[in-house]
Amino acid sequence: MSGTFVGMPAFPKAAHEAVGNATLRGNLRHATHTIRAKRARAVAEVPDWAELREAGKRIKDHTLRHLDRYLVQLEESVTAAGGTVHWAADADEANRIVADLVKATGEREVVKVKSMATQEIALNEALEAEGIRAYETDLAELIVQLGKDRPSHILVPAIHRNRGEIRDIFAREMGAWGRPAPEGLTDTPAELAEAARLHLREKFLRAKVGISGANFMVAETGTLVVVESEGNGRMCLTLPETLISVVGIEKVVPTWRDLEVFLQTLPRSSTAERMNPYTSTWTGTTSEDGPREFHLVLLDNGRTDTLADEVGRQALRCIRCSACLNVCPVYERAGGHAYGSVYPGPIGAILSPQLRGTQSEIDASLPYASSLCGSCYEVCPVAIDIPEVLVHLRERVAQGGEVTRDGNKVVLKPAKGHAAERAAMRAARWAFARPGALRAGQRLASRTRRLHPRSLPGPGRAWSEARELPPVPAEPFRDWWQRTRGGPEEGK
């Protein structure tokens, strides 16, 4: 299992296979519709939701504009509180830092809080290569790990599994990872949760090292924050002797007052709760409670490159609520695995190609994995205009593919596979700049319309597999306007 899944086929092919799975589509439809309805009710309770959304957007934008200053302040605050800060430029460096820290303790097992950053860098696989076993403690992440599977949703990683499948996974795999599932385990939620609780409890009590991510980092105090619903995070954050947190640099907020906004918007947008059942905060170390050592690994891994893009940088506002996934018609039908990333759905379609680049087939296809309906923007609690970024990234893929730097100059490498699209756009630009040529072309198209195919040939065939080309009208609009209105307003 790979944390980034690079090497998968492009999204159209992966999605084509996924939509043929009736069980998967049923699981996704039921889960997303349920979460969507609950979220709508929770948000409707807040009279100033629009103001909170705007405040979250402004806080994030301000922080990103001054990210260098707030990261330095965060490092100073964490260090003053007894923690140690490590800077990781990419996934390899982050994995190396974490593995070295774990080996320094002499331990060969760690317990983990659900963390998308550690999935992004494939930390579990990197630790396994060093002889260290990582145990996921979030219920859904446990299901994914035991099933040798991949997450398919930001909030509910096992959303593609139903209760019967989960029961079978527990009965078959738990014994190999620790305490086996009880005999006669059924698929009732209470029994499944109890089986997971008993399986994990021994790991919590034995583990000396915990690994987490963080939802937020407060620069003024050096405080990290994790919000969750099960209590497993609280166990991982308090019981081990050593705590290692791997967090993307964009998760910093300037002050505690800023945090207040997100603690209102994140629970309602993610779990449809007024407040998360468990909100854990920790600041460095103390001699009386919690871990004796705390390490913070600040992860870049493509984030500063994303920050340099004035349009694409808004993706770094994301607070990982997953609201955009639950309203997306494409995600509902294709599922998360088709995106080939730990960040599926609309946010993954704009975040992954920026963090990883568009060299691979899957990353080059992700900006096209959308109908541009705009539902994702409407529900985003920090107002990320995902459709705008999708179009922006499509232009990048079609025009130049990969962004590189030659000194102070930004250079676009030639894109592969988009020559026909670029030629069509150049032809359209030429025609629209010459009204006479455009009118002649429209008349020619109308007069030859009976000869036009109903589907596109060559590379365009994929677009027309599920739709027919619209028929060309018998008369161009300009000719109709002149014939019915006449006069000097022709062509307006």
CSV table of N, CA and C in Angstrom, one decimal, residues 92-159:
chain,number,residue,atom,x,y,z
A,92,ASP,N,10.7,12.4,2.1
A,92,ASP,CA,11.9,11.5,2.4
A,92,ASP,C,12.5,12.1,3.7
A,93,GLU,N,12.7,13.4,3.8
A,93,GLU,CA,13.3,14.0,4.9
A,93,GLU,C,12.4,13.8,6.2
A,94,ALA,N,11.1,14.0,6.0
A,94,ALA,CA,10.2,13.8,7.2
A,94,ALA,C,10.3,12.4,7.7
A,95,ASN,N,10.2,11.5,6.8
A,95,ASN,CA,10.2,10.0,7.2
A,95,ASN,C,11.5,9.7,7.9
A,96,ARG,N,12.6,10.2,7.4
A,96,ARG,CA,13.9,10.0,8.0
A,96,ARG,C,14.0,10.5,9.4
A,97,ILE,N,13.5,11.7,9.6
A,97,ILE,CA,13.5,12.4,10.9
A,97,ILE,C,12.7,11.5,11.9
A,98,VAL,N,11.4,11.1,11.5
A,98,VAL,CA,10.6,10.4,12.4
A,98,VAL,C,11.2,9.0,12.7
A,99,ALA,N,11.7,8.3,11.7
A,99,ALA,CA,12.3,7.0,11.9
A,99,ALA,C,13.5,7.1,12.9
A,100,ASP,N,14.3,8.1,12.7
A,100,ASP,CA,15.5,8.3,13.6
A,100,ASP,C,15.0,8.6,15.0
A,101,LEU,N,14.0,9.4,15.2
A,101,LEU,CA,13.4,9.7,16.5
A,101,LEU,C,12.9,8.5,17.2
A,102,VAL,N,12.2,7.6,16.5
A,102,VAL,CA,11.6,6.4,17.1
A,102,VAL,C,12.7,5.5,17.4
A,103,LYS,N,13.7,5.3,16.5
A,103,LYS,CA,14.8,4.4,16.8
A,103,LYS,C,15.6,4.8,18.0
A,104,ALA,N,15.7,6.1,18.2
A,104,ALA,CA,16.5,6.7,19.4
A,104,ALA,C,15.8,6.3,20.7
A,105,THR,N,14.6,6.0,20.7
A,105,THR,CA,13.9,5.5,21.9
A,105,THR,C,14.1,4.0,22.2
A,106,GLY,N,14.6,3.3,21.2
A,106,GLY,CA,14.7,1.9,21.3
A,106,GLY,C,13.4,1.1,21.1
A,107,GLU,N,12.4,1.8,20.7
A,107,GLU,CA,11.1,1.1,20.5
A,107,GLU,C,10.9,0.6,19.1
A,108,ARG,N,10.1,-0.4,18.9
A,108,ARG,CA,9.8,-0.9,17.5
A,108,ARG,C,8.3,-0.9,17.2
A,109,GLU,N,7.5,-0.2,18.0
A,109,GLU,CA,6.1,0.0,17.8
A,109,GLU,C,5.7,1.4,18.1
A,110,VAL,N,4.7,1.9,17.4
A,110,VAL,CA,4.2,3.2,17.6
A,110,VAL,C,2.7,3.2,17.4
A,111,VAL,N,1.9,4.0,18.2
A,111,VAL,CA,0.5,4.2,18.0
A,111,VAL,C,0.3,5.5,17.3
A,112,LYS,N,-0.7,5.6,16.4
A,112,LYS,CA,-0.9,6.8,15.6
A,112,LYS,C,-2.3,7.4,15.7
A,113,VAL,N,-2.4,8.7,15.8
A,113,VAL,CA,-3.6,9.4,15.6
A,113,VAL,C,-3.8,9.5,14.1
A,114,LYS,N,-5.1,9.5,13.7
A,114,LYS,CA,-5.4,9.7,12.3
A,114,LYS,C,-4.7,11.0,11.8
A,115,SER,N,-3.9,10.9,10.7
A,115,SER,CA,-3.2,12.0,10.2
A,115,SER,C,-3.0,11.9,8.7
A,116,MET,N,-3.5,12.9,8.0
A,116,MET,CA,-3.4,12.9,6.6
A,116,MET,C,-2.0,13.2,6.1
A,117,ALA,N,-1.3,14.0,6.9
A,117,ALA,CA,0.1,14.4,6.6
A,117,ALA,C,1.0,13.2,6.6
A,118,THR,N,0.8,12.3,7.5
A,118,THR,CA,1.6,11.1,7.6
A,118,THR,C,1.2,10.1,6.5
A,119,GLN,N,0.0,10.1,6.1
A,119,GLN,CA,-0.4,9.3,4.9
A,119,GLN,C,0.1,9.9,3.6
A,120,GLU,N,0.2,11.2,3.5
A,120,GLU,CA,0.7,11.9,2.4
A,120,GLU,C,2.2,11.5,2.1
A,121,ILE,N,2.9,11.3,3.2
A,121,ILE,CA,4.3,11.0,3.0
A,121,ILE,C,4.6,9.5,3.1
A,122,ALA,N,3.6,8.7,3.2
A,122,ALA,CA,3.7,7.2,3.4
A,122,ALA,C,4.6,6.9,4.5
A,123,LEU,N,4.3,7.5,5.7
A,123,LEU,CA,5.1,7.2,6.9
A,123,LEU,C,5.1,5.8,7.3
A,124,ASN,N,3.9,5.2,7.3
A,124,ASN,CA,3.8,3.8,7.8
A,124,ASN,C,4.7,2.9,7.0
A,125,GLU,N,4.7,3.0,5.7
A,125,GLU,CA,5.6,2.2,4.9
A,125,GLU,C,7.1,2.5,5.2
A,126,ALA,N,7.4,3.8,5.4
A,126,ALA,CA,8.8,4.1,5.7
A,126,ALA,C,9.2,3.5,7.0
A,127,LEU,N,8.4,3.6,8.0
A,127,LEU,CA,8.7,3.0,9.3
A,127,LEU,C,8.8,1.5,9.2
A,128,GLU,N,7.9,0.8,8.4
A,128,GLU,CA,8.0,-0.6,8.3
A,128,GLU,C,9.4,-1.0,7.7
A,129,ALA,N,9.8,-0.2,6.7
A,129,ALA,CA,11.1,-0.5,6.1
A,129,ALA,C,12.3,-0.4,7.1
A,130,GLU,N,12.1,0.3,8.2
A,130,GLU,CA,13.1,0.4,9.3
A,130,GLU,C,12.8,-0.5,10.4
A,131,GLY,N,11.9,-1.5,10.2
A,131,GLY,CA,11.6,-2.4,11.3
A,131,GLY,C,10.7,-1.9,12.4
A,132,ILE,N,9.9,-0.9,12.1
A,132,ILE,CA,9.0,-0.3,13.1
A,132,ILE,C,7.6,-0.4,12.6
A,133,ARG,N,6.7,-0.9,13.5
A,133,ARG,CA,5.4,-1.2,13.1
A,133,ARG,C,4.5,0.0,13.7
A,134,ALA,N,3.7,0.5,12.8
A,134,ALA,CA,2.8,1.6,13.2
A,134,ALA,C,1.3,1.1,13.3
A,135,TYR,N,0.7,1.4,14.4
A,135,TYR,CA,-0.7,0.9,14.6
A,135,TYR,C,-1.7,2.1,14.5
A,136,GLU,N,-2.6,2.1,13.5
A,136,GLU,CA,-3.6,3.1,13.4
A,136,GLU,C,-4.6,2.9,14.5
A,137,THR,N,-5.1,3.9,15.1
A,137,THR,CA,-6.0,3.8,16.2
A,137,THR,C,-7.4,4.4,16.0
A,138,ASP,N,-7.5,5.2,15.0
A,138,ASP,CA,-8.8,5.7,14.5
A,138,ASP,C,-9.6,4.5,14.0
A,139,LEU,N,-10.9,4.4,14.3
A,139,LEU,CA,-11.6,3.2,13.9
A,139,LEU,C,-11.6,3.0,12.4
A,140,ALA,N,-11.9,4.0,11.7
A,140,ALA,CA,-11.9,3.9,10.2
A,140,ALA,C,-10.5,3.6,9.7
A,141,GLU,N,-9.5,4.2,10.2
A,141,GLU,CA,-8.1,4.0,9.8
A,141,GLU,C,-7.7,2.5,10.1
A,142,LEU,N,-8.2,2.0,11.3
A,142,LEU,CA,-7.9,0.7,11.7
A,142,LEU,C,-8.5,-0.3,10.6
A,143,ILE,N,-9.8,0.0,10.2
A,143,ILE,CA,-10.4,-0.9,9.2
A,143,ILE,C,-9.6,-0.9,7.9
A,144,VAL,N,-9.1,0.3,7.5
A,144,VAL,CA,-8.3,0.4,6.3
A,144,VAL,C,-7.0,-0.4,6.4
A,145,GLN,N,-6.4,-0.2,7.6
A,145,GLN,CA,-5.1,-0.9,7.8
A,145,GLN,C,-5.3,-2.4,7.8
A,146,LEU,N,-6.2,-2.9,8.6
A,146,LEU,CA,-6.4,-4.3,8.7
A,146,LEU,C,-6.8,-4.9,7.3
A,147,GLY,N,-7.6,-4.1,6.5
A,147,GLY,CA,-8.0,-4.6,5.3
A,147,GLY,C,-7.0,-4.5,4.1
A,148,LYS,N,-5.8,-4.0,4.5
A,148,LYS,CA,-4.7,-3.8,3.5
A,148,LYS,C,-5.3,-2.9,2.4
A,149,ASP,N,-5.9,-1.9,2.8
A,149,ASP,CA,-6.7,-1.1,1.9
A,149,ASP,C,-6.1,0.3,1.8
A,150,ARG,N,-6.8,1.3,1.2
A,150,ARG,CA,-6.4,2.7,1.1
A,150,ARG,C,-7.6,3.5,1.6
A,151,PRO,N,-7.3,4.6,2.2
A,151,PRO,CA,-8.4,5.5,2.6
A,151,PRO,C,-9.1,6.1,1.3
A,152,SER,N,-10.4,6.3,1.4
A,152,SER,CA,-11.1,6.8,0.3
A,152,SER,C,-11.9,8.1,0.6
A,153,HIS,N,-11.7,8.6,1.8
A,153,HIS,CA,-12.5,9.8,2.2
A,153,HIS,C,-11.6,10.5,3.3
A,154,ILE,N,-11.7,11.8,3.3
A,154,ILE,CA,-10.9,12.6,4.3
A,154,ILE,C,-11.3,12.3,5.7
A,155,LEU,N,-12.6,12.4,5.9
A,155,LEU,CA,-13.2,12.3,7.3
A,155,LEU,C,-13.5,10.8,7.6
A,156,VAL,N,-14.0,10.0,6.7
A,156,VAL,CA,-14.4,8.7,6.9
A,156,VAL,C,-13.6,7.8,6.0
A,157,PRO,N,-12.4,7.4,6.3
A,157,PRO,CA,-11.5,6.7,5.4
A,157,PRO,C,-12.1,5.4,4.8
A,158,ALA,N,-12.9,4.8,5.6
A,158,ALA,CA,-13.5,3.5,5.2
A,158,ALA,C,-14.9,3.6,4.7
A,159,ILE,N,-15.3,4.8,4.2
A,159,ILE,CA,-16.6,5.0,3.7
A,159,ILE,C,-17.1,4.1,2.6
